[in-house]
Short mmCIF file of C-alpha atoms in Angstrom, two decimals:
data_model
loop_
_atom_site.label_atom_id
_atom_site.label_comp_id
_atom_site.label_asym_id
_atom_site.label_seq_id
_atom_site.Cartn_x
_atom_site.Cartn_y
_atom_site.Cartn_z
CA MET O 1 -0.09 0.15 0.05
CA GLU O 2 1.25 3.49 -1.32
CA GLN O 3 2.17 5.83 1.93
CA LEU O 4 0.83 8.86 1.39
CA ASN O 5 2.13 12.29 2.96
CA THR O 6 0.77 12.34 6.54
CA GLU O 7 -0.49 15.82 5.94
CA GLU O 8 -3.15 13.88 3.28
CA ARG O 9 -3.87 10.52 5.16
CA ASP O 10 -6.74 10.73 7.70
CA PRO O 11 -4.69 9.71 11.02
CA ALA O 12 -7.61 7.90 12.19
CA SER O 13 -7.78 5.55 9.24
CA PHE O 14 -5.33 3.09 9.51
CA ARG O 15 -6.78 -0.09 11.21
CA ASP O 16 -8.43 -1.65 8.15
CA PRO O 17 -5.67 -2.93 5.85
CA SER O 18 -8.68 -2.82 3.20
CA GLY O 19 -7.71 0.83 2.57
CA TYR O 20 -7.84 4.40 4.21
CA VAL O 21 -8.90 7.96 3.90
CA PHE O 22 -7.04 11.04 2.68
CA ALA O 23 -7.97 14.35 2.06
CA ARG O 24 -6.94 16.15 -1.19
CA SER O 25 -7.90 19.92 -2.09
CA GLY O 26 -10.50 19.89 0.69
CA GLU O 27 -11.84 16.71 -0.69
CA ILE O 28 -12.28 13.71 0.62
CA PHE O 29 -10.88 10.19 -0.77
CA ARG O 30 -10.95 6.41 0.24
CA PHE O 31 -7.91 4.53 -1.23
CA VAL O 32 -9.07 0.87 -1.91
CA SER O 33 -6.28 -1.78 -1.65
CA SER O 34 -5.82 -4.62 -4.23
CA GLN O 35 -6.32 -6.85 -0.73
CA TYR O 36 -9.89 -5.64 -0.49
CA LYS O 37 -10.69 -6.46 -4.56
CA GLU O 38 -12.41 -9.33 -4.16
CA HIS O 39 -15.07 -8.39 -1.64
CA TYR O 40 -15.25 -4.77 -3.25
CA GLU O 41 -16.19 -6.16 -6.41
CA PHE O 42 -18.57 -9.00 -4.66
CA VAL O 43 -20.14 -6.25 -3.01
CA ALA O 44 -20.68 -3.47 -5.77
CA SER O 45 -21.81 -6.71 -8.23
CA THR O 46 -24.82 -7.30 -5.79
CA GLY O 47 -26.05 -3.74 -6.10
CA LEU O 48 -25.62 -2.91 -2.10
CA LEU O 49 -23.85 -0.15 -2.05
CA ALA O 50 -25.78 1.61 -4.83
CA LYS O 51 -29.04 0.41 -2.49
CA LEU O 52 -27.35 1.74 0.67
CA CYS O 53 -26.74 4.81 -0.89
CA GLU O 54 -30.41 5.54 -2.37
CA SER O 55 -31.82 4.77 1.13
CA ASN O 56 -29.35 7.66 2.56
CA LEU O 57 -27.59 4.90 5.07
CA LEU O 58 -23.96 4.62 3.08
CA ILE O 59 -22.13 7.94 2.28
CA GLU O 60 -22.33 9.03 -1.41
CA HIS O 61 -19.08 7.96 -2.82
CA GLU O 62 -18.13 7.92 -6.49
CA ASP O 63 -15.50 5.98 -8.30
CA VAL O 64 -12.89 8.50 -9.36
CA SER O 65 -9.72 5.99 -10.17
CA ALA O 66 -9.38 7.31 -13.71
CA THR O 67 -8.60 10.72 -12.42
CA GLU O 68 -6.92 10.37 -9.01
CA ASN O 69 -4.96 7.37 -9.56
CA GLN O 70 -2.37 6.33 -6.77
CA ALA O 71 0.13 3.52 -6.95
CA GLY O 72 -0.86 0.43 -5.38
CA ALA O 73 -4.63 1.60 -5.35
CA TYR O 74 -7.17 -0.97 -6.75
CA LYS O 75 -9.84 2.00 -6.77
CA ILE O 76 -10.01 5.71 -5.52
CA LEU O 77 -13.62 6.73 -4.50
CA ARG O 78 -14.20 10.51 -3.63
CA VAL O 79 -16.61 10.31 -0.66
CA LYS O 80 -19.14 13.00 0.38
CA LYS O 81 -17.88 15.05 3.20
CA VAL O 82 -19.31 15.05 6.61
CA PRO O 83 -19.67 18.69 7.73
CA PHE O 84 -18.39 18.07 11.20
CA VAL O 85 -17.32 14.61 12.57
CA SER O 86 -18.97 13.46 15.63
CA TYR O 87 -17.89 10.68 18.40
CA PRO O 88 -19.94 8.14 20.01
CA TYR O 89 -18.92 9.94 23.52
CA GLU O 90 -20.44 13.28 22.22
CA TRP O 91 -23.81 11.66 21.55
CA SER O 92 -27.06 11.90 23.25
CA PHE O 93 -28.86 8.34 24.39
CA SER O 94 -31.10 8.61 21.32
CA GLN O 95 -28.40 9.37 19.08
CA LEU O 96 -26.50 6.17 19.99
CA LYS O 97 -29.65 4.32 19.84
CA ASP O 98 -30.34 5.47 16.39
CA ALA O 99 -26.93 4.75 15.33
CA ALA O 100 -27.08 1.25 16.64
CA LEU O 101 -30.55 0.73 14.87
CA THR O 102 -28.80 1.77 11.79
CA THR O 103 -25.98 -0.27 12.17
CA LEU O 104 -28.40 -3.39 12.44
CA GLN O 105 -30.38 -2.21 9.67
CA LEU O 106 -27.44 -2.18 7.34
CA GLN O 107 -26.41 -5.73 8.70
CA LYS O 108 -29.37 -7.21 7.83
CA ILE O 109 -29.86 -5.31 4.07
CA ALA O 110 -26.14 -6.70 3.72
CA MET O 111 -27.29 -10.23 4.38
CA GLU O 112 -29.87 -9.76 1.77
CA HIS O 113 -27.55 -9.17 -1.04
CA GLY O 114 -25.21 -11.86 0.34
CA ALA O 115 -22.85 -9.68 2.41
CA THR O 116 -21.91 -8.82 6.27
CA LEU O 117 -20.42 -5.97 8.04
CA LYS O 118 -17.03 -6.94 8.62
CA ASP O 119 -16.39 -4.46 11.60
CA CYS O 120 -19.24 -2.69 14.02
CA SER O 121 -17.12 0.39 14.91
CA ALA O 122 -19.77 3.08 16.11
CA TYR O 123 -16.97 5.64 14.67
CA ASN O 124 -18.29 4.49 11.15
CA ILE O 125 -21.43 6.26 11.98
CA GLN O 126 -22.03 9.83 11.46
CA PHE O 127 -24.81 12.23 11.60
CA LEU O 128 -25.77 13.93 8.27
CA ASN O 129 -29.08 16.40 8.66
CA GLY O 130 -30.46 14.84 11.73
CA SER O 131 -29.82 11.01 10.63
CA PRO O 132 -27.05 8.69 11.01
CA ILE O 133 -25.34 7.30 8.16
CA MET O 134 -22.46 4.82 7.76
CA ILE O 135 -19.27 6.56 6.29
CA ASP O 136 -17.29 3.71 5.60
CA THR O 137 -17.90 1.93 2.08
CA LEU O 138 -15.43 -0.79 2.99
CA SER O 139 -16.76 -2.36 5.92
CA PHE O 140 -18.68 -4.97 3.92
CA GLU O 141 -17.52 -8.19 2.67
CA LYS O 142 -18.95 -11.46 1.43
CA TYR O 143 -21.20 -13.25 4.06
CA GLN O 144 -20.07 -16.73 4.65
CA GLU O 145 -22.50 -18.93 7.42
CA GLU O 146 -20.28 -17.93 10.21
CA PRO O 147 -21.06 -15.99 13.41
CA TRP O 148 -20.98 -12.31 12.97
CA VAL O 149 -17.55 -11.09 13.52
CA GLY O 150 -18.98 -7.39 14.70
CA TYR O 151 -21.05 -8.82 17.53
CA ARG O 152 -19.12 -8.08 20.01
CA GLN O 153 -17.64 -4.95 18.91
CA PHE O 154 -21.24 -3.76 18.93
CA CYS O 155 -22.43 -4.77 22.35
CA GLU O 156 -19.48 -3.25 23.66
CA GLN O 157 -20.10 0.25 21.49
CA PHE O 158 -23.62 0.25 21.09
CA LEU O 159 -25.70 -2.04 23.60
CA ALA O 160 -23.26 -1.64 26.61
CA PRO O 161 -23.47 1.98 26.91
CA LEU O 162 -26.99 1.82 25.96
CA ALA O 163 -28.08 -0.15 29.04
CA LEU O 164 -26.08 1.70 30.89
CA MET O 165 -27.68 5.36 30.20
CA SER O 166 -31.10 3.43 30.56
CA TYR O 167 -30.83 1.33 33.48
CA SER O 168 -28.21 3.69 35.41
CA ASP O 169 -27.76 7.10 34.30
CA LEU O 170 -27.68 9.37 31.26
CA ARG O 171 -24.17 10.28 32.24
CA LEU O 172 -22.49 7.02 31.84
CA GLY O 173 -22.82 7.62 27.88
CA LYS O 174 -19.17 9.26 28.65
CA LEU O 175 -17.85 6.26 29.45
CA LEU O 176 -17.05 5.52 25.95
CA GLN O 177 -14.37 8.65 26.29
CA SER O 178 -12.44 6.31 28.83
CA PHE O 179 -13.01 3.28 27.00
CA PHE O 180 -12.28 4.21 23.47
CA GLU O 181 -12.81 1.06 21.99
CA GLY O 182 -16.24 0.15 24.05
CA VAL O 183 -17.24 -0.42 27.16
CA PRO O 184 -15.68 -3.89 28.65
CA LEU O 185 -18.83 -6.12 28.98
CA ASP O 186 -17.69 -7.48 32.63
CA LEU O 187 -17.81 -3.47 33.83
CA THR O 188 -21.48 -2.81 32.34
CA MET O 189 -22.51 -6.08 34.11
CA LYS O 190 -20.81 -4.41 37.39
CA LEU O 191 -22.41 -1.11 36.78
CA LEU O 192 -26.10 -2.71 36.00
CA PRO O 193 -28.60 -2.67 38.29
CA VAL O 194 -29.68 -6.45 39.21
CA ARG O 195 -32.96 -5.96 37.67
CA ALA O 196 -31.63 -5.47 34.05
CA ASN O 197 -31.09 -8.93 34.65
CA LEU O 198 -34.86 -9.32 33.83
CA ASN O 199 -34.30 -7.89 30.40
CA PHE O 200 -33.49 -11.18 27.94
CA GLY O 201 -31.41 -9.09 25.57
CA ILE O 202 -28.99 -7.47 28.35
CA PHE O 203 -28.85 -10.77 29.96
CA SER O 204 -27.95 -12.96 26.87
CA HIS O 205 -25.61 -10.22 25.06
CA ILE O 206 -23.96 -8.81 27.78
CA ARG O 207 -23.82 -11.08 31.14
CA PHE O 208 -23.99 -14.18 28.98
CA GLN O 209 -21.49 -13.09 26.46
CA SER O 210 -19.09 -11.51 29.41
CA PHE O 211 -19.51 -15.03 31.15
CA LEU O 212 -18.11 -16.78 28.31
CA GLN O 213 -15.65 -14.23 27.18
CA GLU O 214 -14.27 -15.06 30.78
CA LYS O 215 -14.26 -18.61 30.58
CA SER O 216 -12.99 -18.98 27.02
CA ALA O 217 -10.10 -16.51 28.16
CA GLY O 218 -6.64 -17.89 26.64
CA GLY O 219 -8.51 -20.11 23.87
CA GLU O 220 -7.98 -19.70 20.47
CA SER O 221 -9.07 -16.38 19.67
CA GLY O 222 -11.92 -16.37 16.92
CA ALA O 223 -11.96 -19.86 16.57
CA ALA O 224 -14.47 -20.45 13.76
CA ARG O 225 -17.66 -22.26 13.65
CA ARG O 226 -20.82 -22.23 11.83
CA LEU O 227 -23.66 -20.10 12.27
CA ASN O 228 -26.70 -20.36 9.99
CA LYS O 229 -28.18 -17.37 8.72
CA LYS O 230 -31.57 -18.23 10.37
CA SER O 231 -29.57 -17.99 13.79
CA LEU O 232 -27.78 -14.77 13.19
CA LEU O 233 -31.03 -13.12 11.77
CA ALA O 234 -32.59 -14.23 14.98
CA LEU O 235 -29.90 -12.94 16.90
CA LEU O 236 -30.32 -9.30 15.21
CA GLU O 237 -33.81 -9.22 15.60
CA ASN O 238 -33.70 -9.52 19.24
CA LEU O 239 -30.72 -7.35 19.17
CA GLY O 240 -32.92 -4.88 17.38
CA SER O 241 -35.68 -5.45 20.08
CA THR O 242 -33.67 -5.09 23.03
CA ILE O 243 -32.37 -1.75 22.02
CA GLU O 244 -36.05 -0.38 20.49
CA SER O 245 -36.89 -1.54 24.36
CA LEU O 246 -34.34 0.94 25.91
CA LYS O 247 -35.46 4.26 27.19
CA PRO O 248 -33.25 7.12 28.09
CA GLY O 249 -32.69 6.55 31.92
CA CYS O 250 -33.53 9.11 34.40
CA THR O 251 -30.94 11.74 35.41
CA PRO O 252 -31.21 14.98 36.91
CA SER O 253 -30.92 18.29 35.14
CA ILE O 254 -31.37 21.69 36.06
CA TRP O 255 -30.82 22.89 33.00
CA ALA O 256 -33.74 21.08 30.96
CA ALA O 257 -36.12 23.62 32.05
CA TYR O 258 -33.99 26.75 31.58
CA LEU O 259 -35.96 28.29 28.86
CA GLU O 260 -39.49 28.37 31.14
CA GLN O 261 -37.12 29.32 34.38
CA HIS O 262 -34.91 32.30 32.93
CA ASN O 263 -35.19 35.96 34.01
CA TYR O 264 -36.21 37.72 30.60
CA THR O 265 -39.17 39.13 30.00
CA ASP O 266 -41.10 38.27 26.64
CA ALA O 267 -39.84 41.46 24.84
CA ALA O 268 -36.34 40.88 26.09
CA MET O 269 -36.15 37.46 24.78
CA LEU O 270 -37.70 38.74 21.34
CA LYS O 271 -34.95 41.26 21.28
CA LYS O 272 -32.09 38.55 21.65
CA GLN O 273 -33.60 36.56 19.07
CA GLN O 274 -33.99 39.24 16.67
CA LEU O 275 -30.02 40.74 17.51
CA VAL O 276 -28.75 37.24 17.19
CA ASP O 277 -30.60 36.87 13.47
CA GLN O 278 -29.08 39.98 12.38
CA PHE O 279 -25.69 39.41 13.95
CA VAL O 280 -25.59 35.98 11.94
CA ALA O 281 -27.01 37.45 8.86
CA ARG O 282 -24.04 40.16 8.98
CA VAL O 283 -21.37 37.26 9.60
CA LYS O 284 -22.99 35.06 7.25
CA PRO O 285 -21.52 31.74 8.57
CA GLU O 286 -21.19 28.29 6.80
CA THR O 287 -20.52 26.56 10.42
CA VAL O 288 -21.97 27.99 13.45
CA TRP O 289 -21.10 26.11 16.91
CA ASP O 290 -23.42 26.93 19.43
CA ILE O 291 -21.45 26.65 22.85
CA GLY O 292 -24.29 26.01 25.82
CA ALA O 293 -27.02 25.59 23.75
CA ASN O 294 -29.33 24.35 26.12
CA THR O 295 -32.44 22.89 24.39
CA GLY O 296 -31.46 24.43 20.88
CA ALA O 297 -33.80 27.07 20.79
CA PHE O 298 -30.87 29.41 18.77
CA SER O 299 -29.27 26.83 16.94
CA LYS O 300 -32.54 25.67 15.27
CA ARG O 301 -33.03 28.70 14.12
CA THR O 302 -29.44 28.98 12.30
CA ALA O 303 -29.86 25.44 11.25
CA GLU O 304 -33.18 26.42 9.61
CA HIS O 305 -31.38 28.44 7.54
CA GLY O 306 -29.26 25.97 6.11
CA ILE O 307 -26.04 26.93 8.32
CA ASN O 308 -24.01 23.71 9.73
CA THR O 309 -24.71 24.10 13.33
CA VAL O 310 -23.34 21.91 16.15
CA ALA O 311 -25.07 22.50 19.09
CA PHE O 312 -22.82 21.43 22.06
CA ASP O 313 -24.16 21.55 25.99
CA PHE O 314 -22.77 19.63 29.07
CA ASP O 315 -26.33 18.13 30.09
CA PRO O 316 -27.09 15.14 28.15
CA ILE O 317 -31.01 15.50 29.06
CA CYS O 318 -30.85 19.02 27.04
CA VAL O 319 -28.96 17.06 24.42
CA GLU O 320 -31.39 14.47 24.26
CA LEU O 321 -34.28 17.02 23.71
CA ASN O 322 -32.74 19.16 21.65
CA TYR O 323 -31.77 16.17 19.04
CA VAL O 324 -35.23 14.64 19.88
CA ASN O 325 -37.24 17.58 19.31
CA ASN O 326 -35.20 19.67 16.72
CA SER O 327 -32.51 17.48 14.85
CA ARG O 328 -34.13 13.64 14.57
CA HIS O 329 -35.65 13.32 11.04
CA HIS O 330 -35.70 17.19 10.72
CA SER O 331 -33.56 17.03 7.62
CA ILE O 332 -32.23 20.41 8.54
CA PRO O 333 -28.18 20.58 9.38
CA LEU O 334 -28.31 20.46 13.32
CA LEU O 335 -26.15 18.18 15.30
CA PRO O 336 -26.49 18.21 19.08
CA LEU O 337 -23.60 16.81 21.17
CA VAL O 338 -22.90 16.44 24.37
CA ALA O 339 -19.66 18.59 25.70
CA ASP O 340 -18.64 20.64 28.13
CA ILE O 341 -16.75 23.93 27.06
CA ALA O 342 -14.66 23.93 30.34
CA SER O 343 -13.60 20.51 29.36
CA PRO O 344 -13.85 20.02 25.91
CA SER O 345 -13.56 16.39 23.95
CA PRO O 346 -9.83 15.68 23.43
CA GLY O 347 -7.65 14.20 21.06
CA LEU O 348 -7.85 10.20 21.48
CA GLY O 349 -6.66 6.91 20.43
CA TRP O 350 -3.41 6.36 18.63
CA ALA O 351 -1.01 8.99 19.26
CA HIS O 352 -4.09 11.00 20.45
CA ARG O 353 -4.67 11.49 16.43
CA GLU O 354 -7.48 8.96 15.90
CA ARG O 355 -10.32 11.05 17.28
CA ARG O 356 -9.91 14.61 17.12
CA SER O 357 -10.31 17.23 19.74
CA LEU O 358 -12.62 20.23 19.29
CA VAL O 359 -9.68 22.34 18.50
CA GLU O 360 -8.80 20.51 15.44
CA ARG O 361 -12.63 20.17 14.33
CA GLY O 362 -12.57 23.91 13.96
CA PRO O 363 -12.40 26.65 13.80
CA ALA O 364 -15.94 27.61 13.24
CA ASP O 365 -17.20 30.57 11.03
CA LEU O 366 -19.10 31.35 14.22
CA VAL O 367 -19.29 30.66 17.59
CA LEU O 368 -22.52 31.46 19.47
CA LEU O 369 -21.97 31.82 23.10
CA LEU O 370 -25.31 33.08 24.69
CA ALA O 371 -25.33 33.49 28.64
CA VAL O 372 -22.89 31.16 29.19
CA ILE O 373 -19.50 33.17 29.88
CA HIS O 374 -20.86 34.34 33.56
CA HIS O 375 -20.87 30.58 34.35
CA LEU O 376 -17.30 30.00 33.07
CA VAL O 377 -15.66 32.90 34.88
CA ILE O 378 -17.90 32.69 38.22
CA THR O 379 -18.95 29.06 38.64
CA ARG O 380 -16.04 27.37 36.99
CA ASN O 381 -13.33 29.69 37.96
CA ILE O 382 -11.41 30.22 34.50
CA PRO O 383 -10.20 33.64 34.07
CA MET O 384 -11.91 35.99 31.21
CA SER O 385 -8.34 36.08 29.44
CA LEU O 386 -8.10 32.38 28.96
CA VAL O 387 -12.06 31.88 27.75
CA ALA O 388 -11.05 34.66 25.28
CA GLU O 389 -7.95 32.99 24.45
CA TYR O 390 -9.57 29.50 24.09
CA LEU O 391 -12.65 31.08 21.70
CA HIS O 392 -9.70 32.80 19.58
CA GLN O 393 -8.91 29.53 18.70
CA ILE O 394 -12.28 28.05 17.71
CA ALA O 395 -14.12 30.86 16.43
CA ASN O 396 -13.38 33.35 13.55
CA ALA O 397 -16.43 35.33 14.88
CA LEU O 398 -18.45 35.29 18.06
CA VAL O 399 -21.70 36.15 19.12
CA ILE O 400 -21.51 36.78 23.01
CA GLU O 401 -24.34 37.66 25.53
CA LEU O 402 -22.93 39.34 28.22
CA VAL O 403 -24.70 39.00 31.61
CA GLN O 404 -23.79 42.05 33.77
CA PRO O 405 -23.02 41.61 37.59
CA ALA O 406 -26.27 43.78 38.03
CA ASP O 407 -28.35 40.69 36.78
CA SER O 408 -30.38 38.58 39.52
CA GLN O 409 -28.64 35.26 38.21
CA VAL O 410 -25.04 36.70 38.25
CA LYS O 411 -25.53 38.52 41.93
CA ARG O 412 -26.54 34.83 42.67
CA LEU O 413 -23.42 32.72 41.27
CA LEU O 414 -21.24 36.00 43.17
CA ALA O 415 -23.21 35.55 46.56
CA ALA O 416 -22.26 31.87 46.56
CA LYS O 417 -18.96 32.35 45.69
CA GLN O 418 -18.53 35.25 48.77
CA GLY O 419 -16.26 37.17 46.44
CA LEU O 420 -13.44 34.82 45.61
CA THR O 421 -13.95 34.91 41.93
CA HIS O 422 -11.81 36.03 39.02
CA GLN O 423 -12.56 39.50 37.70
CA TYR O 424 -16.11 39.84 36.19
CA GLY O 425 -17.81 42.48 34.18
CA GLU O 426 -17.94 44.65 30.74
CA GLU O 427 -14.48 46.35 31.40
CA GLU O 428 -12.90 42.94 32.08
CA PHE O 429 -14.44 41.87 29.27
CA LEU O 430 -13.58 43.92 27.03
CA ARG O 431 -10.24 43.97 28.11
CA ALA O 432 -9.68 40.26 27.84
CA PHE O 433 -11.46 39.82 23.93
CA GLY O 434 -9.92 43.03 22.58
CA ARG O 435 -6.44 41.05 22.58
CA PHE O 436 -7.96 38.80 20.08
CA PHE O 437 -11.30 40.33 18.52
CA GLU O 438 -12.67 43.43 16.82
CA ILE O 439 -16.12 44.49 18.63
CA GLU O 440 -18.08 44.98 15.73
CA ARG O 441 -21.30 45.50 17.53
CA ARG O 442 -22.52 46.43 20.76
CA GLU O 443 -26.43 46.30 21.81
CA MET O 444 -28.20 46.33 25.09
CA ILE O 445 -30.98 43.69 25.44
CA GLU O 446 -33.78 45.66 26.62
CA GLU O 447 -35.79 45.29 29.91
CA SER O 448 -32.53 42.97 30.95
CA ASP O 449 -29.20 43.50 32.41
CA ARG O 450 -27.68 41.91 29.64
CA VAL O 451 -25.22 42.92 26.57
CA LEU O 452 -25.03 41.27 23.05
CA PHE O 453 -21.61 41.57 21.10
CA LEU O 454 -20.50 40.64 18.04
CA LEU O 455 -17.04 40.06 17.63
CA VAL O 456 -14.61 39.24 14.90
CA LYS O 457 -11.49 38.02 15.04
CA ARG O 458 -8.32 40.09 14.45
CA LYS O 459 -6.27 39.52 11.39
CA MET X 1 -38.14 -33.27 5.56
CA GLY X 2 -40.01 -30.36 6.59
CA LYS X 3 -38.49 -26.75 6.28
CA MET X 4 -38.89 -26.20 10.14
CA GLU X 5 -37.54 -29.65 10.79
CA SER X 6 -34.78 -28.74 9.02
CA CYS X 7 -34.27 -25.38 10.73
CA GLN X 8 -34.33 -27.15 14.10
CA LEU X 9 -32.01 -29.26 12.77
CA ILE X 10 -29.45 -26.85 11.53
CA ALA X 11 -29.98 -25.01 15.23
CA GLY X 12 -29.12 -28.25 16.86
CA LEU X 13 -26.03 -29.02 14.78
CA ASN X 14 -24.81 -25.53 15.31
CA LEU X 15 -24.78 -26.88 19.33
CA ILE X 16 -22.70 -29.68 18.21
CA CYS X 17 -20.37 -27.90 15.84
CA LEU X 18 -20.03 -25.69 18.98
CA LEU X 19 -18.69 -28.28 21.46
CA PHE X 20 -16.72 -30.32 19.25
CA PHE X 21 -15.09 -28.07 16.05
CA SER X 22 -13.39 -25.16 15.57
CA LEU X 23 -11.21 -23.86 13.16
CA PRO X 24 -9.14 -20.36 13.29
CA ALA X 25 -11.23 -17.50 11.65
CA TYR X 26 -9.38 -14.84 9.51
CA ALA X 27 -10.63 -10.92 10.30
CA TYR X 28 -8.68 -7.85 10.97
CA LEU X 29 -11.03 -7.62 13.86
CA ASP X 30 -10.78 -9.93 17.15
CA PRO X 31 -14.45 -11.41 17.06
CA GLY X 32 -13.52 -12.74 20.48
CA THR X 33 -14.25 -16.69 21.34
CA GLY X 34 -16.61 -15.69 24.22
CA ALA X 35 -18.70 -13.37 21.22
CA TYR X 36 -18.69 -16.32 18.87
CA LEU X 37 -19.83 -18.73 21.36
CA ALA X 38 -22.61 -16.57 22.81
CA GLN X 39 -24.05 -16.16 19.13
CA ILE X 40 -23.72 -19.71 18.81
CA ILE X 41 -25.77 -20.56 21.70
CA VAL X 42 -27.96 -17.48 21.88
CA GLY X 43 -28.89 -17.40 18.36
CA GLY X 44 -29.52 -20.86 17.95
CA LEU X 45 -31.84 -20.53 20.95
CA LEU X 46 -33.69 -18.07 19.26
CA ALA X 47 -34.21 -19.78 16.31
CA LEU X 48 -34.99 -22.49 17.83
CA GLY X 49 -38.08 -20.44 19.54
CA LEU X 50 -38.77 -19.02 16.37
CA THR X 51 -39.38 -22.34 14.77
CA PHE X 52 -41.10 -23.51 17.51
CA ASN X 53 -43.48 -20.46 17.44
CA ARG X 54 -44.31 -21.02 13.91
CA PHE X 55 -44.93 -24.85 14.56
CA LYS X 56 -47.42 -23.75 17.03
CA THR X 57 -49.14 -21.45 15.07
CA ALA X 58 -49.50 -23.68 12.22
CA ILE X 59 -50.86 -26.64 14.43
CA PHE X 60 -53.20 -23.94 15.80
CA GLU X 61 -54.40 -22.89 12.36
CA ALA X 62 -54.68 -26.48 11.07
CA ILE X 63 -57.21 -27.32 14.01
CA CYS X 64 -59.14 -23.81 13.47
CA LYS X 65 -59.41 -25.25 9.74
CA ARG X 66 -60.58 -28.77 10.48
CA LYS X 67 -63.28 -26.98 13.41
CA SER X 68 -64.07 -24.61 10.92
CA LYS X 69 -64.78 -27.38 8.23
CA LYS X 70 -66.48 -29.58 10.35
CA LYS X 71 -68.87 -26.72 11.77
CA GLY X 72 -69.24 -26.23 7.66
CA GLN X 73 -70.46 -30.13 6.91
CA GLU X 74 -73.18 -30.00 9.83
#
């Protein structure tokens, strides 16, 4: 296989010897190695790839081997670019659930065409306009009546975290960040309540599999045995019904009802919406990151204008509500994600480069930071200067709502800190942000102690 | 041999194969021996259950048909 310039080759694409992803002139390509030729020809000949693309289950791709040829390549495919690559540890419960059901659907359709998924990585699924889609064209191979190679990976990367989020706590979805290749099944059993064993699917696919894994440790890995198609289909059916039956678990959230409990008057909220719309229209961004998006009231507005919008919030309930109410099946470019701006997703995996940090996935044309900065400075104790420095790395322009110290919410936060806080106020804000951004607009939100700023990165 | 009987036989053979035969598998992903065993046992049981359900339904339907035929003749 030809070694590409490391700047071109996607550092996350090296595990599967069938090929890899590379970028060139802003476009994404997939190198298909001759090792995969037999499977590719078979899968393509069955019409599987075409059918999956038509059904929006597989990312669009086209064979450009004639114009983009590379030494050692069997084929070069140009692949549609995903506007923002997200990871399973950033998804809400229903996003992970939809991704799991899509994976099972892909496997069933593949089997109808005499093929199978040779792996079952949750990282092969991305979200495009509110729907999960498979991005790895090379994940299919000829089906032989054997057990499913991706079964364990499916259970560790989908079923186990979903069961934990459903039976224990939604916040356990973040375990996928620590257990990068999937939550170990023995650990899952320790964390699940006893009542989870009453669910046949959880019992058989997690507890029983974990038991057998332990008993067969040290045995010949991947010993092949026959499994007829009917049994495998019954297994897939049961995995599907088990996942369908899981509901988001009870998790305390003080933020999910924020829109009903805030201290804006109706006029102030309307004015804020109008100003944000005006500022967005002035910047004309292609990408917007709404940080501290809550249930997505503002990010939904930008996405409805066709702007690729990522809505981050650290509260999994807010993200769940945003996904279910505004994104799922809405066909708008809105991607809600669970992420804490005070501790953003790091670079993970081999050499920290398999999964990119938030900074590496930016910068966004425009970042919305609406009524968040007082929480960062006062509640999280991050000095204003550091907030400005970080935002400079991830944003080309900023819309910031600064809640003044006279505001009732800020007074409450300051009182709780008993004076032990970093400097907070408009003066400090202008000093910190002025180093990195030019102030384009400053507008007071009427009937409130809040100011809305439009800042543009200094050149 | 009927279709259902052959399904049962295949499921039974799966279990026998599980106990007596093993060959190396070739995949870039390590599927895990426990995962293979779990699939064969759980998948086999589920397939048996499905077959049993279909068999049960077929018998009930046959009985119902016979009853309604008898009623019609009366």
